[in-house]
Amino acid sequence: MAKLVLSFQGRVLEDFPLDKPRVSVGRAPDNDICIENLAVSGRHAVIETVLKDSFLVDLDSTNGTFVNGTAVSRHPLRNGDYITIGKHSLTYHGEMQSQGEAEVEKTIAMRPTSKAAEPAPVAMIAKLQVQNGGSAGREMTLSKPLTKLGKAGFQVAAISRRQQDYYLEHIEGKDGRTPKLNGVEIGLQPRQLNSGDLVEIAGTQLKFMLSVA
């Protein structure tokens, strides 16, 4: 059964199975997923499930609903999608295939076809290169799904890998300050990174670089 995993600032709070056709999300206590935060609308969003497909629908919320850093009004959910509502996040875990379904797909995949095979996705390596201070020029490979950066109590951010994409996300900051991307604070929503982007966290400037593995 598909489910949503609720987390706050990287800490998992609770799992919610999508066990009915409509699961509501919002600040009001009668929602299926209640998030008590002023950034969340009383009736913020719903997840509609038809057979094995789930769709996220924003209910004209005040602060919007985001999937993988992009604002959405209606979005078909895919395994691993990262939903941001206010300061909380929900990760979608799709229903696992039964053995029979997997065998059917395997059989189809093995059948000869006249069409050219789809090219495999190119594996990429992500790195950060320090641009200032005594460590200027130092490089760090982003080999983990989530890498935290910064100084606790002053400013902490994270760079997360979601399939082939990388996102910069604010975790904590003194006086509400958030990391900068190309000189501009990112705010509370994750921002997708592109090769060559300049990130500033706790006064350290970092260049994000992508290259073929």
Coordinates of N, CA, C and O in Angstrom, one line a residue, residues 142-209:
L142 N 29.2 14.9 -3.4 CA 27.9 14.7 -2.7 C 27.5 13.2 -3.0 O 26.7 13.0 -3.9
S143 N 28.0 12.3 -2.2 CA 27.7 10.9 -2.4 C 26.6 10.3 -1.7 O 26.1 9.2 -1.9
K144 N 26.0 11.1 -0.7 CA 24.9 10.6 0.1 C 23.6 11.2 -0.4 O 23.5 12.3 -1.1
P145 N 22.4 10.6 -0.1 CA 21.1 11.1 -0.5 C 20.9 12.5 0.1 O 20.2 13.3 -0.5
L146 N 21.4 12.7 1.3 CA 21.2 14.0 2.0 C 22.5 14.4 2.7 O 23.1 13.6 3.4
T147 N 23.0 15.6 2.4 CA 24.2 16.2 2.9 C 23.9 17.5 3.7 O 23.4 18.4 3.1
K148 N 24.2 17.5 5.0 CA 23.9 18.7 5.8 C 25.2 19.6 5.8 O 26.3 19.1 5.9
L149 N 25.0 20.9 5.7 CA 26.1 21.8 5.7 C 25.8 23.0 6.6 O 24.6 23.4 6.8
G150 N 26.9 23.7 7.1 CA 26.7 24.9 7.8 C 27.2 24.8 9.3 O 28.0 23.9 9.6
K151 N 26.7 25.7 10.1 CA 27.1 25.7 11.5 C 25.8 25.6 12.4 O 24.9 26.5 12.3
A152 N 25.8 24.6 13.3 CA 24.6 24.5 14.2 C 24.4 25.7 15.0 O 25.4 26.3 15.5
G153 N 23.2 26.2 15.1 CA 22.9 27.4 15.9 C 23.1 28.7 15.2 O 22.6 29.7 15.6
F154 N 23.7 28.6 14.0 CA 23.9 29.8 13.2 C 23.1 29.7 11.8 O 22.2 30.4 11.6
Q155 N 23.5 28.7 11.0 CA 22.8 28.4 9.8 C 23.1 27.0 9.3 O 24.3 26.6 9.2
V156 N 22.1 26.2 9.1 CA 22.3 24.8 8.6 C 21.3 24.6 7.4 O 20.2 25.1 7.4
A157 N 21.9 24.0 6.4 CA 21.1 23.7 5.1 C 21.4 22.3 4.7 O 22.3 21.6 5.3
A158 N 20.7 21.8 3.8 CA 20.9 20.4 3.3 C 20.8 20.4 1.8 O 20.1 21.2 1.2
I159 N 21.6 19.6 1.1 CA 21.5 19.3 -0.3 C 21.0 17.9 -0.4 O 21.7 16.9 0.1
S160 N 19.9 17.7 -1.0 CA 19.3 16.3 -1.2 C 19.3 15.9 -2.6 O 19.1 16.7 -3.5
R161 N 19.6 14.6 -2.8 CA 19.5 14.0 -4.2 C 18.2 13.3 -4.4 O 17.8 12.5 -3.6
R162 N 17.5 13.7 -5.5 CA 16.2 13.0 -5.8 C 16.3 12.5 -7.2 O 16.2 13.3 -8.2
Q163 N 16.6 11.2 -7.4 CA 16.9 10.6 -8.7 C 18.1 11.3 -9.3 O 19.2 11.3 -8.7
Q164 N 18.0 12.1 -10.4 CA 19.2 12.7 -11.0 C 19.3 14.2 -10.6 O 20.2 14.8 -11.1
D165 N 18.4 14.7 -9.8 CA 18.3 16.1 -9.5 C 18.8 16.3 -8.0 O 18.7 15.5 -7.2
Y166 N 19.3 17.6 -7.8 CA 19.8 18.0 -6.5 C 19.0 19.2 -6.1 O 18.8 20.1 -6.9
Y167 N 18.7 19.3 -4.7 CA 17.9 20.4 -4.2 C 18.6 21.0 -3.0 O 19.1 20.2 -2.1
L168 N 18.6 22.3 -2.9 CA 19.1 23.0 -1.7 C 17.9 23.3 -0.8 O 16.9 23.9 -1.3
E169 N 18.0 23.0 0.5 CA 16.9 23.2 1.4 C 17.3 23.8 2.7 O 18.4 23.5 3.3
H170 N 16.6 24.8 3.2 CA 16.9 25.5 4.5 C 16.5 24.5 5.6 O 15.4 24.0 5.6
I171 N 17.3 24.4 6.7 CA 17.0 23.6 7.9 C 16.8 24.6 9.1 O 15.8 24.6 9.7
E172 N 17.8 25.4 9.4 CA 17.7 26.3 10.5 C 18.6 27.5 10.2 O 19.6 27.4 9.5
G173 N 18.2 28.7 10.7 CA 19.0 29.8 10.5 C 18.8 30.9 11.6 O 17.6 31.1 12.0
K174 N 19.8 31.5 12.1 CA 19.7 32.6 13.1 C 18.9 33.8 12.5 O 19.2 34.2 11.3
D175 N 18.0 34.3 13.2 CA 17.2 35.5 12.8 C 16.4 35.2 11.5 O 16.1 36.1 10.7
G176 N 16.1 33.9 11.2 CA 15.3 33.5 10.1 C 16.0 33.6 8.8 O 15.4 33.4 7.7
R177 N 17.4 33.8 8.8 CA 18.1 33.8 7.5 C 18.2 32.5 6.9 O 18.4 31.5 7.5
T178 N 18.1 32.4 5.6 CA 18.1 31.2 4.8 C 19.3 31.2 3.9 O 19.9 32.3 3.6
P179 N 19.8 30.1 3.4 CA 20.9 30.0 2.5 C 20.6 30.9 1.2 O 19.5 31.1 0.8
K180 N 21.7 31.3 0.6 CA 21.6 32.0 -0.7 C 22.0 31.2 -1.9 O 22.9 30.3 -1.8
L181 N 21.2 31.4 -2.9 CA 21.5 30.7 -4.2 C 21.7 31.8 -5.2 O 20.8 32.6 -5.5
N182 N 22.9 31.9 -5.8 CA 23.3 32.9 -6.7 C 23.0 34.3 -6.2 O 22.4 35.2 -6.9
G183 N 23.3 34.5 -4.9 CA 23.1 35.8 -4.2 C 21.8 36.1 -3.7 O 21.6 37.2 -3.1
V184 N 20.8 35.2 -3.8 CA 19.4 35.5 -3.3 C 19.0 34.4 -2.3 O 19.2 33.2 -2.6
E185 N 18.5 34.8 -1.2 CA 18.0 33.9 -0.2 C 16.9 33.0 -0.8 O 16.0 33.5 -1.5
I186 N 17.0 31.7 -0.5 CA 16.0 30.7 -1.1 C 14.7 30.7 -0.4 O 13.7 30.2 -0.9
G187 N 14.6 31.2 0.9 CA 13.3 31.1 1.6 C 13.1 29.7 2.2 O 14.1 29.0 2.4
L188 N 11.9 29.3 2.4 CA 11.6 28.0 3.0 C 11.3 26.9 2.1 O 11.1 25.8 2.5
Q189 N 11.3 27.1 0.8 CA 11.0 26.1 -0.2 C 12.3 25.5 -0.8 O 13.2 26.3 -1.1
P190 N 12.4 24.2 -1.0 CA 13.6 23.7 -1.7 C 13.8 24.3 -3.0 O 12.8 24.5 -3.7
R191 N 15.1 24.5 -3.5 CA 15.4 25.0 -4.8 C 16.3 24.0 -5.5 O 17.3 23.6 -5.0
Q192 N 15.9 23.8 -6.8 CA 16.7 22.8 -7.6 C 18.0 23.5 -8.0 O 18.1 24.7 -8.3
L193 N 19.1 22.7 -7.9 CA 20.4 23.2 -8.3 C 20.8 22.9 -9.7 O 20.5 21.8 -10.2
N194 N 21.5 23.8 -10.3 CA 22.0 23.6 -11.7 C 23.6 23.7 -11.6 O 24.1 24.5 -10.8
S195 N 24.2 23.0 -12.5 CA 25.7 23.1 -12.5 C 26.2 24.5 -12.7 O 25.7 25.2 -13.6
G196 N 27.1 24.9 -11.8 CA 27.6 26.3 -11.9 C 27.0 27.2 -10.9 O 27.5 28.3 -10.7
D197 N 25.9 26.8 -10.2 CA 25.2 27.6 -9.2 C 26.2 27.9 -8.1 O 27.0 27.1 -7.7
L198 N 26.0 29.1 -7.5 CA 26.8 29.5 -6.3 C 25.9 29.5 -5.1 O 24.8 30.2 -5.1
V199 N 26.3 28.8 -4.1 CA 25.5 28.6 -2.9 C 26.3 29.3 -1.7 O 27.5 29.1 -1.7
E200 N 25.6 29.9 -0.8 CA 26.2 30.5 0.3 C 25.5 30.0 1.6 O 24.3 30.2 1.8
I201 N 26.3 29.3 2.5 CA 25.7 28.8 3.7 C 26.7 29.2 4.9 O 27.9 28.9 4.8
A202 N 26.1 29.9 5.8 CA 26.9 30.3 7.0 C 28.2 31.0 6.6 O 29.2 30.9 7.2
G203 N 28.1 31.9 5.6 CA 29.2 32.7 5.2 C 30.2 32.0 4.2 O 31.1 32.6 3.7
T204 N 30.0 30.7 4.0 CA 30.9 30.0 3.1 C 30.3 29.9 1.7 O 29.1 29.5 1.6
Q205 N 31.0 30.3 0.7 CA 30.5 30.2 -0.7 C 31.0 29.0 -1.3 O 32.1 28.6 -1.3
L206 N 30.0 28.3 -2.0 CA 30.3 27.0 -2.6 C 29.8 27.0 -4.0 O 28.7 27.5 -4.3
K207 N 30.5 26.4 -4.9 CA 30.1 26.2 -6.3 C 29.6 24.8 -6.5 O 30.3 23.9 -6.2
F208 N 28.4 24.7 -7.0 CA 27.8 23.4 -7.3 C 28.2 22.9 -8.7 O 28.0 23.7 -9.6
M209 N 28.7 21.7 -8.8 CA 29.2 21.3 -10.1 C 28.7 19.9 -10.4 O 28.7 19.0 -9.5

